[in-house]
Coordinates of N, CA and C in Angstrom, one line a residue:
M27 N -201.7 33.3 -127.8 CA -200.8 32.0 -127.6 C -199.4 32.5 -128.5
R28 N -199.3 33.0 -129.3 CA -198.5 33.2 -129.8 C -197.2 34.3 -129.0
R29 N -198.2 35.6 -128.8 CA -198.1 36.8 -127.6 C -197.1 36.2 -126.8
A30 N -198.1 35.3 -125.8 CA -197.7 34.6 -124.4 C -196.1 33.4 -124.8
L31 N -196.3 33.0 -126.2 CA -194.8 32.2 -126.4 C -193.3 33.5 -126.2
L32 N -193.9 34.6 -127.4 CA -193.3 35.8 -127.9 C -192.4 36.3 -126.2
A33 N -193.7 36.7 -125.2 CA -193.2 37.3 -124.1 C -192.6 37.0 -123.0
I34 N -192.8 35.4 -122.6 CA -191.9 34.4 -122.7 C -189.6 34.2 -122.9
S35 N -190.6 34.4 -124.3 CA -189.0 34.4 -125.1 C -188.4 35.3 -124.3
V36 N -189.3 36.9 -124.5 CA -188.3 37.7 -124.6 C -187.9 38.1 -122.5
L37 N -189.0 37.6 -122.5 CA -188.2 38.0 -120.6 C -186.8 37.0 -120.6
L38 N -187.4 35.6 -121.1 CA -185.9 34.5 -120.8 C -184.9 35.5 -121.5
A39 N -185.0 36.1 -122.5 CA -183.6 37.3 -122.8 C -183.0 37.9 -122.0
L40 N -184.6 38.6 -121.5 CA -183.9 39.5 -120.5 C -182.9 39.3 -119.6
A41 N -183.0 38.4 -119.2 CA -183.3 37.5 -117.9 C -181.0 37.1 -117.9
A42 N -180.9 37.4 -119.7 CA -179.5 36.6 -119.7 C -178.6 38.1 -119.3
P43 N -177.3 37.9 -119.0 CA -176.7 39.1 -118.1 C -176.0 39.8 -119.4
A44 N -176.3 39.4 -120.1 CA -175.8 40.0 -121.5 C -176.7 42.1 -121.4
V45 N -178.2 41.3 -120.5 CA -179.3 42.1 -120.9 C -179.6 42.5 -119.7
A46 N -179.1 42.6 -118.4 CA -179.8 42.1 -117.3 C -179.7 44.3 -117.3
E47 N -180.8 44.2 -116.5 CA -180.6 45.6 -115.9 C -181.4 45.2 -113.9
A48 N -181.3 46.5 -113.8 CA -181.1 46.3 -112.3 C -182.4 46.7 -111.6
A49 N -183.2 46.9 -112.1 CA -184.8 47.3 -111.9 C -185.5 46.2 -112.7
G50 N -185.5 45.5 -114.3 CA -185.9 44.7 -114.4 C -186.9 46.3 -115.6
P51 N -187.5 44.3 -116.2 CA -188.2 45.8 -117.6 C -189.9 45.8 -116.8
T52 N -190.0 47.1 -117.3 CA -191.3 47.8 -116.0 C -192.6 48.3 -117.9
A53 N -192.1 47.9 -119.0 CA -193.5 47.6 -120.2 C -192.8 47.6 -121.1
I54 N -193.6 46.7 -122.2 CA -193.7 46.0 -123.7 C -194.7 46.5 -124.5
G55 N -193.8 46.7 -125.6 CA -195.0 46.7 -126.8 C -194.7 46.1 -128.2
Q56 N -195.5 46.2 -129.4 CA -195.1 44.7 -130.1 C -195.6 45.2 -131.8
D57 N -195.3 45.6 -132.4 CA -196.2 46.1 -133.6 C -196.4 44.1 -134.6
A58 N -197.2 45.0 -135.6 CA -197.6 43.6 -136.1 C -196.8 42.7 -136.5
Q59 N -195.7 42.7 -136.9 CA -194.5 41.6 -137.4 C -193.5 41.1 -136.3
G60 N -194.3 41.1 -134.8 CA -193.9 41.0 -134.6 C -192.4 41.0 -133.1
T61 N -191.9 42.2 -133.5 CA -190.9 42.9 -132.8 C -191.7 43.6 -131.7
S62 N -190.8 43.6 -130.3 CA -191.5 43.6 -129.0 C -190.0 45.1 -129.0
Y63 N -190.8 46.3 -128.2 CA -189.7 47.1 -127.8 C -189.9 47.3 -126.0
V64 N -189.0 47.2 -125.1 CA -189.0 46.9 -123.9 C -188.2 48.1 -123.0
G65 N -189.8 49.2 -122.1 CA -188.6 49.6 -121.4 C -188.5 48.8 -120.0
F66 N -187.4 50.1 -119.6 CA -187.1 49.8 -118.1 C -187.6 50.6 -117.0
A67 N -187.3 50.3 -115.4 CA -187.6 51.3 -114.6 C -186.3 51.8 -114.6
T68 N -185.1 51.8 -114.8 CA -183.7 52.4 -114.9 C -184.0 54.0 -115.7
G69 N -184.8 53.6 -117.0 CA -185.1 55.1 -118.2 C -183.7 55.0 -119.3
G70 N -183.8 55.5 -120.6 CA -182.7 56.0 -121.0 C -182.1 55.2 -122.2
K71 N -183.0 53.6 -122.0 CA -182.9 52.8 -123.6 C -184.7 52.4 -123.9
I72 N -184.0 52.1 -124.4 CA -185.3 50.8 -124.9 C -184.8 49.5 -125.8
E73 N -184.9 48.2 -125.8 CA -184.3 47.2 -126.0 C -185.3 46.5 -127.1
R74 N -185.1 46.5 -128.6 CA -186.1 45.5 -129.2 C -185.2 44.3 -129.1
F75 N -186.5 43.3 -129.7 CA -186.1 41.8 -130.2 C -187.3 41.3 -131.1
D76 N -186.7 40.8 -132.3 CA -187.2 39.9 -133.5 C -188.6 38.9 -132.3
A77 N -189.6 38.6 -133.1 CA -190.6 37.7 -133.0 C -189.7 36.0 -132.4
Q78 N -188.9 35.4 -132.5 CA -188.1 35.0 -132.5 C -187.6 35.4 -130.9
G79 N -187.0 36.4 -130.0 CA -187.4 36.4 -129.6 C -185.5 36.4 -128.7
N80 N -185.0 37.0 -130.8 CA -183.2 37.6 -130.4 C -183.3 38.9 -130.4
Q81 N -182.6 39.6 -129.7 CA -182.7 40.8 -129.6 C -181.5 42.0 -130.3
L82 N -182.0 43.3 -130.8 CA -181.7 44.1 -131.7 C -181.2 44.9 -131.5
A83 N -181.2 46.0 -132.1 CA -180.2 46.8 -131.4 C -180.6 47.4 -130.4
S84 N -180.3 47.7 -129.6 CA -181.5 48.8 -128.5 C -181.1 50.9 -128.8
W85 N -181.6 51.4 -128.4 CA -181.9 52.9 -128.9 C -182.0 53.8 -127.7
G86 N -182.0 54.7 -127.6 CA -182.1 55.5 -126.5 C -180.9 56.2 -125.7
A87 N -181.6 57.2 -124.7 CA -180.4 57.7 -124.1 C -180.9 58.4 -123.0
P88 N -180.6 58.4 -122.2 CA -181.2 58.6 -120.2 C -181.4 60.4 -120.6
G89 N -182.2 60.9 -119.5 CA -182.3 62.4 -119.4 C -184.5 63.0 -119.8
T90 N -184.2 64.3 -119.6 CA -185.1 64.5 -119.6 C -185.4 65.6 -120.6
G91 N -184.5 65.8 -122.0 CA -185.0 66.6 -122.9 C -185.7 65.7 -124.0
A92 N -186.5 66.5 -125.1 CA -186.8 65.9 -126.4 C -186.1 64.7 -126.9
G93 N -186.7 63.7 -127.0 CA -186.2 62.2 -127.8 C -185.5 61.4 -126.3
Q94 N -185.1 61.6 -125.2 CA -183.7 61.2 -124.0 C -185.6 60.9 -123.3
L95 N -185.2 59.5 -122.4 CA -186.0 58.8 -121.6 C -185.6 59.1 -120.5
G96 N -187.0 59.2 -119.4 CA -186.3 58.9 -117.7 C -187.3 57.4 -117.5
P97 N -187.3 56.7 -116.6 CA -187.8 55.3 -116.5 C -189.1 55.6 -116.8
V98 N -189.5 54.4 -118.1 CA -190.7 53.7 -118.4 C -191.6 53.3 -118.0
A99 N -192.9 53.6 -118.1 CA -194.5 53.4 -117.7 C -194.8 52.3 -118.6
A100 N -195.1 53.2 -119.6 CA -195.6 52.2 -121.1 C -195.0 52.4 -122.1
I101 N -195.4 51.4 -123.4 CA -195.2 51.5 -124.3 C -196.3 51.2 -125.2
S102 N -196.1 51.7 -126.4 CA -197.2 51.6 -127.2 C -196.8 51.3 -128.4
V103 N -197.3 50.4 -129.5 CA -196.8 50.6 -130.9 C -197.8 51.1 -131.6
G104 N -198.1 52.3 -132.2 CA -199.0 52.6 -133.0 C -199.1 52.1 -134.6
P105 N -200.7 51.7 -135.6 CA -200.9 51.6 -136.6 C -199.5 51.5 -137.6
T106 N -198.9 52.7 -137.6 CA -197.9 52.9 -138.5 C -196.8 51.8 -138.1
G107 N -196.1 51.8 -136.6 CA -194.9 50.7 -136.8 C -194.7 51.9 -136.1
N108 N -194.5 53.2 -135.7 CA -193.7 54.1 -134.6 C -194.0 53.6 -132.6
V109 N -193.4 53.8 -132.2 CA -193.4 53.6 -130.9 C -193.8 54.7 -129.8
W110 N -194.6 54.4 -129.0 CA -195.1 56.0 -128.4 C -194.5 55.0 -126.6
V111 N -193.8 56.2 -126.0 CA -193.6 56.2 -125.0 C -193.5 57.1 -124.0
L112 N -194.2 56.0 -122.5 CA -194.3 57.1 -121.7 C -194.0 57.1 -120.5
D113 N -193.1 58.1 -119.7 CA -192.0 57.7 -119.2 C -192.4 58.9 -117.5
T114 N -191.5 58.4 -116.7 CA -191.7 59.4 -115.4 C -191.8 60.2 -115.4
N115 N -191.4 61.4 -116.4 CA -190.8 62.7 -116.7 C -192.5 63.0 -117.3
D116 N -193.3 62.8 -116.6 CA -194.8 62.6 -117.5 C -194.9 62.9 -118.8
R117 N -194.4 62.1 -119.7 CA -194.0 62.7 -121.2 C -194.3 61.3 -122.0
V118 N -195.0 61.9 -123.2 CA -195.4 61.2 -124.4 C -194.3 61.3 -125.2
Q119 N -193.6 60.4 -125.8 CA -192.9 60.4 -127.0 C -193.1 59.7 -128.6
Q120 N -192.8 60.0 -129.8 CA -192.5 58.8 -130.2 C -191.9 58.6 -131.1
F121 N -191.2 58.0 -131.5 CA -190.1 57.2 -132.1 C -190.3 56.4 -133.3
T122 N -189.0 56.6 -134.3 CA -189.2 55.2 -135.1 C -188.7 54.0 -134.7
P123 N -189.2 52.6 -135.3 CA -189.1 51.7 -135.2 C -187.7 51.7 -134.2
G124 N -186.6 52.3 -135.8 CA -185.0 53.0 -135.3 C -184.5 53.5 -133.6
G125 N -185.4 54.5 -133.2 CA -185.3 54.6 -132.3 C -185.1 56.8 -132.4
T126 N -185.1 57.3 -133.3 CA -185.6 57.8 -134.7 C -186.3 59.1 -133.8
F127 N -186.2 60.2 -133.0 CA -187.8 61.3 -132.7 C -188.3 61.7 -133.1
V128 N -189.9 61.0 -132.9 CA -190.8 62.2 -134.1 C -190.9 63.1 -133.2
S129 N -191.8 63.1 -132.7 CA -192.7 64.0 -131.6 C -192.9 64.3 -130.3
G130 N -193.5 65.1 -128.9 CA -193.5 64.4 -127.9 C -194.0 65.7 -127.0
T131 N -195.1 65.5 -126.7 CA -195.5 66.6 -124.8 C -195.4 65.7 -123.8
T132 N -195.6 66.9 -123.5 CA -195.9 66.8 -121.4 C -197.1 66.7 -121.1
L133 N -197.2 65.4 -120.1 CA -198.7 65.4 -119.5 C -198.4 67.0 -118.5
P134 N -200.2 67.3 -117.7 CA -199.9 67.9 -116.9 C -199.5 66.9 -115.4
S135 N -198.8 68.0 -115.1 CA -198.2 67.7 -114.1 C -198.6 66.9 -112.6
C136 N -197.9 66.0 -112.1 CA -198.2 65.5 -111.1 C -198.7 66.4 -109.8
G137 N -197.8 67.0 -109.6 CA -198.0 68.2 -107.9 C -197.2 68.3 -107.0
G138 N -196.0 67.0 -107.7 CA -195.1 66.4 -106.2 C -194.8 65.0 -106.5
G139 N -193.4 65.0 -105.8 CA -193.2 63.8 -106.6 C -192.6 63.3 -107.9
T140 N -192.1 61.9 -108.0 CA -192.3 61.0 -109.4 C -192.4 60.4 -109.2
P141 N -193.0 60.0 -110.6 CA -193.9 58.8 -110.6 C -193.4 57.5 -110.6
N142 N -193.6 56.2 -110.0 CA -193.3 55.3 -110.3 C -193.7 54.1 -111.2
P143 N -192.8 53.7 -112.4 CA -193.3 53.4 -113.6 C -193.6 51.7 -112.4
L144 N -192.9 51.1 -111.6 CA -194.0 50.0 -111.4 C -195.2 49.9 -110.7
T145 N -196.0 51.0 -110.8 CA -197.5 50.9 -110.3 C -198.3 52.0 -111.3
R146 N -198.1 52.4 -111.6 CA -198.6 53.5 -112.5 C -198.4 53.9 -113.9
G147 N -199.7 53.9 -114.8 CA -198.9 54.7 -116.3 C -199.9 53.6 -117.3
G148 N -200.2 53.8 -117.7 CA -200.7 52.5 -119.2 C -200.6 54.0 -120.6
L149 N -200.3 53.4 -121.6 CA -200.4 53.8 -123.0 C -201.2 52.7 -124.6
E150 N -201.8 53.6 -125.0 CA -203.0 53.1 -126.1 C -202.6 53.9 -126.9
V151 N -201.8 53.5 -128.0 CA -202.4 54.1 -129.6 C -202.6 54.0 -130.8
T152 N -203.7 53.9 -131.2 CA -204.9 53.5 -132.0 C -204.7 54.0 -133.6
A153 N -205.3 54.1 -133.9 CA -205.1 54.9 -135.5 C -205.2 55.8 -136.1
T154 N -206.0 56.9 -134.8 CA -206.3 58.7 -135.2 C -205.9 58.9 -133.5
Q155 N -205.7 58.2 -132.4 CA -205.7 59.2 -131.1 C -204.7 58.7 -129.9
I156 N -204.5 59.0 -128.8 CA -203.6 58.4 -127.8 C -204.5 58.2 -127.0
F157 N -204.3 57.4 -125.8 CA -205.0 57.0 -124.8 C -204.2 56.9 -123.7
V158 N -203.9 57.8 -122.3 CA -202.9 57.2 -121.2 C -203.1 57.2 -120.4
A159 N -203.0 56.7 -119.5 CA -203.5 56.5 -118.2 C -202.2 57.2 -117.3
H160 N -202.9 58.6 -117.0 CA -201.6 59.5 -115.7 C -200.2 58.6 -115.3
P161 N -199.3 58.6 -115.4 CA -198.7 57.7 -114.2 C -198.5 58.3 -112.7
C162 N -199.2 59.8 -112.4 CA -198.9 59.5 -110.6 C -200.4 60.5 -110.9
A163 N -201.8 60.8 -111.6 CA -202.9 61.6 -111.5 C -203.9 60.5 -111.5
N164 N -205.7 60.8 -111.0 CA -206.4 59.4 -111.4 C -206.9 60.1 -112.7
E165 N -206.2 59.3 -113.8 CA -206.7 59.8 -115.1 C -206.8 59.6 -116.1
V166 N -207.5 59.3 -117.0 CA -207.1 58.8 -118.5 C -207.0 60.0 -119.3
I167 N -206.4 60.4 -119.8 CA -206.0 61.7 -121.3 C -206.6 60.7 -122.3
R168 N -207.7 61.7 -123.0 CA -207.2 61.4 -124.7 C -207.0 62.6 -125.1
M169 N -205.7 61.8 -126.6 CA -205.5 63.2 -127.2 C -205.5 62.4 -129.2
N170 N -205.6 63.4 -129.7 CA -205.1 63.3 -130.8 C -203.6 62.9 -131.1
L171 N -203.2 62.3 -132.4 CA -201.9 62.1 -132.7 C -201.1 63.2 -132.5
D172 N -201.5 64.3 -133.0 CA -200.8 65.7 -132.6 C -201.3 66.1 -131.6
F173 N -201.1 65.7 -130.6 CA -201.2 65.6 -129.3 C -202.7 66.9 -128.5
S174 N -203.2 67.3 -130.2 CA -204.2 67.9 -129.3 C -205.4 67.5 -128.9

């Protein structure tokens, strides 16, 4: 029930003109303290909200380089609190809660076209592994936290 109320609060906050995004949110992840991280189909940034739905500082920059964000397909917050982002540049990247780039990897290529963050892709991070529903291939990829 708490997650449902938080999700409603975050969605209401996202509807406010100050936070309006042309394509709307496409991914959300939440840490153990209730802080939510929201990504968008327009890419480039992650919005952060506290457990009461108040917007905190956002972070990120658009692009294809390490630490930059394309359109966001999925977000997962790992047990250590770091934020993992799957974007349509076929990448999984790890950031600190404040948005500092930690590490990343590129997934196998889609073989043509750009993935649509509104229709495909998923991400779950456990204490020892990363599970990725590839954003444009019919596969689930399992990796260790060091991307091996």
